[in-house]
């Protein structure tokens, strides 16, 4: 099974490289595991999209808070690859071009409806508002928590 994220799939936390043995040793020591237990570098975002629906490639793709039909280069090729998947699952708070191709769309939440700390520029804190209706935080959807429990 290919579980590549498509985003920085060759990196460990703190922008450390999976290709650098010293970085792997540092993270393995921090996590209390062997460097050999760390994952191998995954596919790039472009490599992941190119492998969609091809023999021996990716059969199911979960797109989380992204619209690759618009944001990735080569819209025609991206649409073709996404349509070749067995299943395309989109988790987002708004309908968009990629969601129109999906076999399943789940109502995700916006940044302001989630709480916690992230490693990106938003640096979240307490959530200012609660997600409406059936929308849930992305982590709850991905963890398959109890049937849409809060």
PDB file of C-alpha atoms in Angstrom:
ATOM      1  CA  UNK A   1       0.000   0.000   0.000  1.00  0.00           C
ATOM      2  CA  UNK A   2       1.320   3.436  -0.904  1.00  0.00           C
ATOM      3  CA  UNK A   3       0.551   5.881   1.880  1.00  0.00           C
ATOM      4  CA  UNK A   4       2.516   8.799   0.467  1.00  0.00           C
ATOM      5  CA  UNK A   5       1.165  12.186   1.421  1.00  0.00           C
ATOM      6  CA  UNK A   6       2.283  13.957  -1.725  1.00  0.00           C
ATOM      7  CA  UNK A   7       3.412  16.921   0.356  1.00  0.00           C
ATOM      8  CA  UNK A   8       6.964  16.959   1.650  1.00  0.00           C
ATOM      9  CA  UNK A   9       6.883  13.158   1.536  1.00  0.00           C
ATOM     10  CA  UNK A  10      10.661  13.075   1.968  1.00  0.00           C
ATOM     11  CA  UNK A  11      10.707  15.088   5.170  1.00  0.00           C
ATOM     12  CA  UNK A  12      10.585  14.443   8.870  1.00  0.00           C
ATOM     13  CA  UNK A  13       9.459  17.042  11.441  1.00  0.00           C
ATOM     14  CA  UNK A  14      11.548  20.199  11.532  1.00  0.00           C
ATOM     15  CA  UNK A  15      12.303  19.988   7.786  1.00  0.00           C
ATOM     16  CA  UNK A  16      14.708  17.098   8.412  1.00  0.00           C
ATOM     17  CA  UNK A  17      15.284  14.836   5.423  1.00  0.00           C
ATOM     18  CA  UNK A  18      14.463  11.128   5.292  1.00  0.00           C
ATOM     19  CA  UNK A  19      17.468  10.863   2.978  1.00  0.00           C
ATOM     20  CA  UNK A  20      19.878  12.175   5.628  1.00  0.00           C
ATOM     21  CA  UNK A  21      21.054   9.418   8.027  1.00  0.00           C
ATOM     22  CA  UNK A  22      21.883  11.973  10.744  1.00  0.00           C
ATOM     23  CA  UNK A  23      18.388  13.452  10.586  1.00  0.00           C
ATOM     24  CA  UNK A  24      16.852   9.960  10.706  1.00  0.00           C
ATOM     25  CA  UNK A  25      18.974   9.076  13.747  1.00  0.00           C
ATOM     26  CA  UNK A  26      17.903  12.284  15.548  1.00  0.00           C
ATOM     27  CA  UNK A  27      14.192  11.689  14.972  1.00  0.00           C
ATOM     28  CA  UNK A  28      14.414   7.963  15.747  1.00  0.00           C
ATOM     29  CA  UNK A  29      16.107   8.764  19.068  1.00  0.00           C
ATOM     30  CA  UNK A  30      13.414  11.335  19.857  1.00  0.00           C
ATOM     31  CA  UNK A  31      10.632   8.885  18.983  1.00  0.00           C
ATOM     32  CA  UNK A  32      12.333   5.928  20.709  1.00  0.00           C
ATOM     33  CA  UNK A  33      12.579   3.752  17.621  1.00  0.00           C
ATOM     34  CA  UNK A  34      15.199   2.502  15.190  1.00  0.00           C
ATOM     35  CA  UNK A  35      16.061   4.643  12.127  1.00  0.00           C
ATOM     36  CA  UNK A  36      15.054   1.590  10.075  1.00  0.00           C
ATOM     37  CA  UNK A  37      11.519   1.918  11.462  1.00  0.00           C
ATOM     38  CA  UNK A  38      11.080   5.334   9.834  1.00  0.00           C
ATOM     39  CA  UNK A  39       9.194   5.449   6.538  1.00  0.00           C
ATOM     40  CA  UNK A  40      10.955   5.690   3.212  1.00  0.00           C
ATOM     41  CA  UNK A  41      10.568   8.930   1.226  1.00  0.00           C
ATOM     42  CA  UNK A  42       7.245   8.976  -0.602  1.00  0.00           C
ATOM     43  CA  UNK A  43       6.174  10.345  -3.939  1.00  0.00           C
ATOM     44  CA  UNK A  44       6.106  14.055  -4.658  1.00  0.00           C
ATOM     45  CA  UNK A  45       2.713  15.661  -5.207  1.00  0.00           C
ATOM     46  CA  UNK A  46       3.243  15.504  -8.988  1.00  0.00           C
ATOM     47  CA  UNK A  47       4.422  11.888  -8.786  1.00  0.00           C
ATOM     48  CA  UNK A  48       1.393  10.993  -6.703  1.00  0.00           C
ATOM     49  CA  UNK A  49      -1.026  12.566  -9.198  1.00  0.00           C
ATOM     50  CA  UNK A  50       0.734  10.895 -12.139  1.00  0.00           C
ATOM     51  CA  UNK A  51       0.346   7.465 -10.471  1.00  0.00           C
ATOM     52  CA  UNK A  52      -3.401   7.806  -9.954  1.00  0.00           C
ATOM     53  CA  UNK A  53      -5.433   5.094 -11.656  1.00  0.00           C
ATOM     54  CA  UNK A  54      -2.440   3.461 -13.359  1.00  0.00           C
ATOM     55  CA  UNK A  55      -1.664  -0.278 -13.063  1.00  0.00           C
ATOM     56  CA  UNK A  56       0.379  -0.764  -9.896  1.00  0.00           C
ATOM     57  CA  UNK A  57      -0.295   2.850  -8.969  1.00  0.00           C
ATOM     58  CA  UNK A  58      -2.761   4.552  -6.677  1.00  0.00           C
ATOM     59  CA  UNK A  59      -6.356   3.291  -6.662  1.00  0.00           C
ATOM     60  CA  UNK A  60      -7.849   5.465  -3.914  1.00  0.00           C
ATOM     61  CA  UNK A  61      -6.902   9.044  -3.098  1.00  0.00           C
ATOM     62  CA  UNK A  62      -8.029  11.232  -0.203  1.00  0.00           C
ATOM     63  CA  UNK A  63      -7.732  14.941  -0.972  1.00  0.00           C
ATOM     64  CA  UNK A  64      -7.855  17.047   2.173  1.00  0.00           C
ATOM     65  CA  UNK A  65      -8.465  20.787   1.961  1.00  0.00           C
ATOM     66  CA  UNK A  66      -7.009  21.097  -1.524  1.00  0.00           C
ATOM     67  CA  UNK A  67      -8.222  21.526  -5.079  1.00  0.00           C
ATOM     68  CA  UNK A  68      -5.551  19.947  -7.321  1.00  0.00           C
ATOM     69  CA  UNK A  69      -7.700  20.325 -10.448  1.00  0.00           C
ATOM     70  CA  UNK A  70      -7.053  24.068 -10.105  1.00  0.00           C
ATOM     71  CA  UNK A  71      -3.814  24.232  -8.102  1.00  0.00           C
ATOM     72  CA  UNK A  72      -1.710  21.554  -9.847  1.00  0.00           C
ATOM     73  CA  UNK A  73      -0.137  22.156 -13.243  1.00  0.00           C
ATOM     74  CA  UNK A  74      -1.818  20.456 -16.185  1.00  0.00           C
ATOM     75  CA  UNK A  75      -5.524  20.570 -15.364  1.00  0.00           C
ATOM     76  CA  UNK A  76      -6.479  18.200 -18.203  1.00  0.00           C
ATOM     77  CA  UNK A  77      -3.989  15.546 -17.119  1.00  0.00           C
ATOM     78  CA  UNK A  78      -4.922  15.966 -13.434  1.00  0.00           C
ATOM     79  CA  UNK A  79      -8.626  15.472 -14.232  1.00  0.00           C
ATOM     80  CA  UNK A  80      -7.815  12.411 -16.346  1.00  0.00           C
ATOM     81  CA  UNK A  81      -5.745  10.827 -13.566  1.00  0.00           C
ATOM     82  CA  UNK A  82      -8.334  11.593 -10.857  1.00  0.00           C
ATOM     83  CA  UNK A  83     -11.140  10.144 -12.979  1.00  0.00           C
ATOM     84  CA  UNK A  84      -9.099   6.945 -13.445  1.00  0.00           C
ATOM     85  CA  UNK A  85      -9.100   6.260  -9.680  1.00  0.00           C
ATOM     86  CA  UNK A  86     -11.309   3.575  -8.172  1.00  0.00           C
ATOM     87  CA  UNK A  87     -12.324   6.123  -5.522  1.00  0.00           C
ATOM     88  CA  UNK A  88     -11.589   9.800  -5.003  1.00  0.00           C
ATOM     89  CA  UNK A  89     -12.500  11.073  -1.542  1.00  0.00           C
ATOM     90  CA  UNK A  90     -12.522  14.813  -0.913  1.00  0.00           C
ATOM     91  CA  UNK A  91     -12.677  16.353   2.558  1.00  0.00           C
ATOM     92  CA  UNK A  92     -13.319  20.081   2.383  1.00  0.00           C
ATOM     93  CA  UNK A  93     -15.570  22.827   3.653  1.00  0.00           C
ATOM     94  CA  UNK A  94     -16.445  24.185   0.199  1.00  0.00           C
ATOM     95  CA  UNK A  95     -17.480  22.586  -3.094  1.00  0.00           C
ATOM     96  CA  UNK A  96     -14.875  22.904  -5.854  1.00  0.00           C
ATOM     97  CA  UNK A  97     -13.665  21.398  -9.133  1.00  0.00           C
ATOM     98  CA  UNK A  98     -11.908  18.401  -7.552  1.00  0.00           C
ATOM     99  CA  UNK A  99     -14.924  17.637  -5.340  1.00  0.00           C
ATOM    100  CA  UNK A 100     -17.090  17.414  -8.469  1.00  0.00           C
ATOM    101  CA  UNK A 101     -14.991  14.408  -9.574  1.00  0.00           C
ATOM    102  CA  UNK A 102     -15.177  12.666  -6.184  1.00  0.00           C
ATOM    103  CA  UNK A 103     -16.977   9.431  -5.413  1.00  0.00           C
ATOM    104  CA  UNK A 104     -17.363  10.679  -1.833  1.00  0.00           C
ATOM    105  CA  UNK A 105     -17.257  14.205  -0.389  1.00  0.00           C
ATOM    106  CA  UNK A 106     -17.056  14.647   3.380  1.00  0.00           C
ATOM    107  CA  UNK A 107     -17.754  17.986   5.061  1.00  0.00           C
ATOM    108  CA  UNK A 108     -14.480  19.164   6.568  1.00  0.00           C
ATOM    109  CA  UNK A 109     -13.855  22.207   8.692  1.00  0.00           C
ATOM    110  CA  UNK A 110     -12.166  25.546   8.117  1.00  0.00           C
ATOM    111  CA  UNK A 111      -9.042  26.669   9.968  1.00  0.00           C
ATOM    112  CA  UNK A 112     -11.128  28.773  12.343  1.00  0.00           C
ATOM    113  CA  UNK A 113     -13.276  25.757  13.278  1.00  0.00           C
ATOM    114  CA  UNK A 114     -10.311  23.708  14.520  1.00  0.00           C
ATOM    115  CA  UNK A 115      -8.080  24.107  17.513  1.00  0.00           C
ATOM    116  CA  UNK A 116      -4.555  23.104  18.298  1.00  0.00           C
ATOM    117  CA  UNK A 117      -1.095  23.955  17.097  1.00  0.00           C
ATOM    118  CA  UNK A 118       0.205  23.437  13.592  1.00  0.00           C
ATOM    119  CA  UNK A 119       3.593  23.634  11.978  1.00  0.00           C
ATOM    120  CA  UNK A 120       2.446  26.090   9.323  1.00  0.00           C
ATOM    121  CA  UNK A 121       2.081  29.852   9.356  1.00  0.00           C
ATOM    122  CA  UNK A 122      -1.324  29.981  11.044  1.00  0.00           C
ATOM    123  CA  UNK A 123       0.005  28.694  14.392  1.00  0.00           C
ATOM    124  CA  UNK A 124      -3.524  28.050  15.664  1.00  0.00           C
ATOM    125  CA  UNK A 125      -4.759  28.339  19.191  1.00  0.00           C
ATOM    126  CA  UNK A 126      -8.281  27.926  20.579  1.00  0.00           C
ATOM    127  CA  UNK A 127     -10.911  27.709  17.838  1.00  0.00           C
ATOM    128  CA  UNK A 128     -13.013  30.856  17.525  1.00  0.00           C
ATOM    129  CA  UNK A 129     -16.110  29.075  16.141  1.00  0.00           C
ATOM    130  CA  UNK A 130     -17.545  25.547  15.970  1.00  0.00           C
ATOM    131  CA  UNK A 131     -17.968  23.734  12.656  1.00  0.00           C
ATOM    132  CA  UNK A 132     -21.608  23.818  11.491  1.00  0.00           C
ATOM    133  CA  UNK A 133     -23.898  20.858  10.841  1.00  0.00           C
ATOM    134  CA  UNK A 134     -22.200  17.589   9.898  1.00  0.00           C
ATOM    135  CA  UNK A 135     -18.799  19.216   9.359  1.00  0.00           C
ATOM    136  CA  UNK A 136     -16.002  17.813  11.520  1.00  0.00           C
ATOM    137  CA  UNK A 137     -12.344  18.579  12.094  1.00  0.00           C
ATOM    138  CA  UNK A 138     -10.128  16.884   9.519  1.00  0.00           C
ATOM    139  CA  UNK A 139      -8.369  14.777  12.161  1.00  0.00           C
ATOM    140  CA  UNK A 140     -11.687  13.370  13.339  1.00  0.00           C
ATOM    141  CA  UNK A 141     -12.633  12.346   9.808  1.00  0.00           C
ATOM    142  CA  UNK A 142      -9.247  10.760   9.145  1.00  0.00           C
ATOM    143  CA  UNK A 143      -9.168   8.924  12.471  1.00  0.00           C
ATOM    144  CA  UNK A 144     -12.609   7.428  11.830  1.00  0.00           C
ATOM    145  CA  UNK A 145     -13.719   8.494  15.294  1.00  0.00           C
ATOM    146  CA  UNK A 146     -17.042   7.265  16.614  1.00  0.00           C
ATOM    147  CA  UNK A 147     -19.888   8.015  14.202  1.00  0.00           C
ATOM    148  CA  UNK A 148     -19.470  11.740  13.856  1.00  0.00           C
ATOM    149  CA  UNK A 149     -19.083  12.173  17.596  1.00  0.00           C
ATOM    150  CA  UNK A 150     -18.021  15.528  18.914  1.00  0.00           C
TER     151      UNK A 150
END
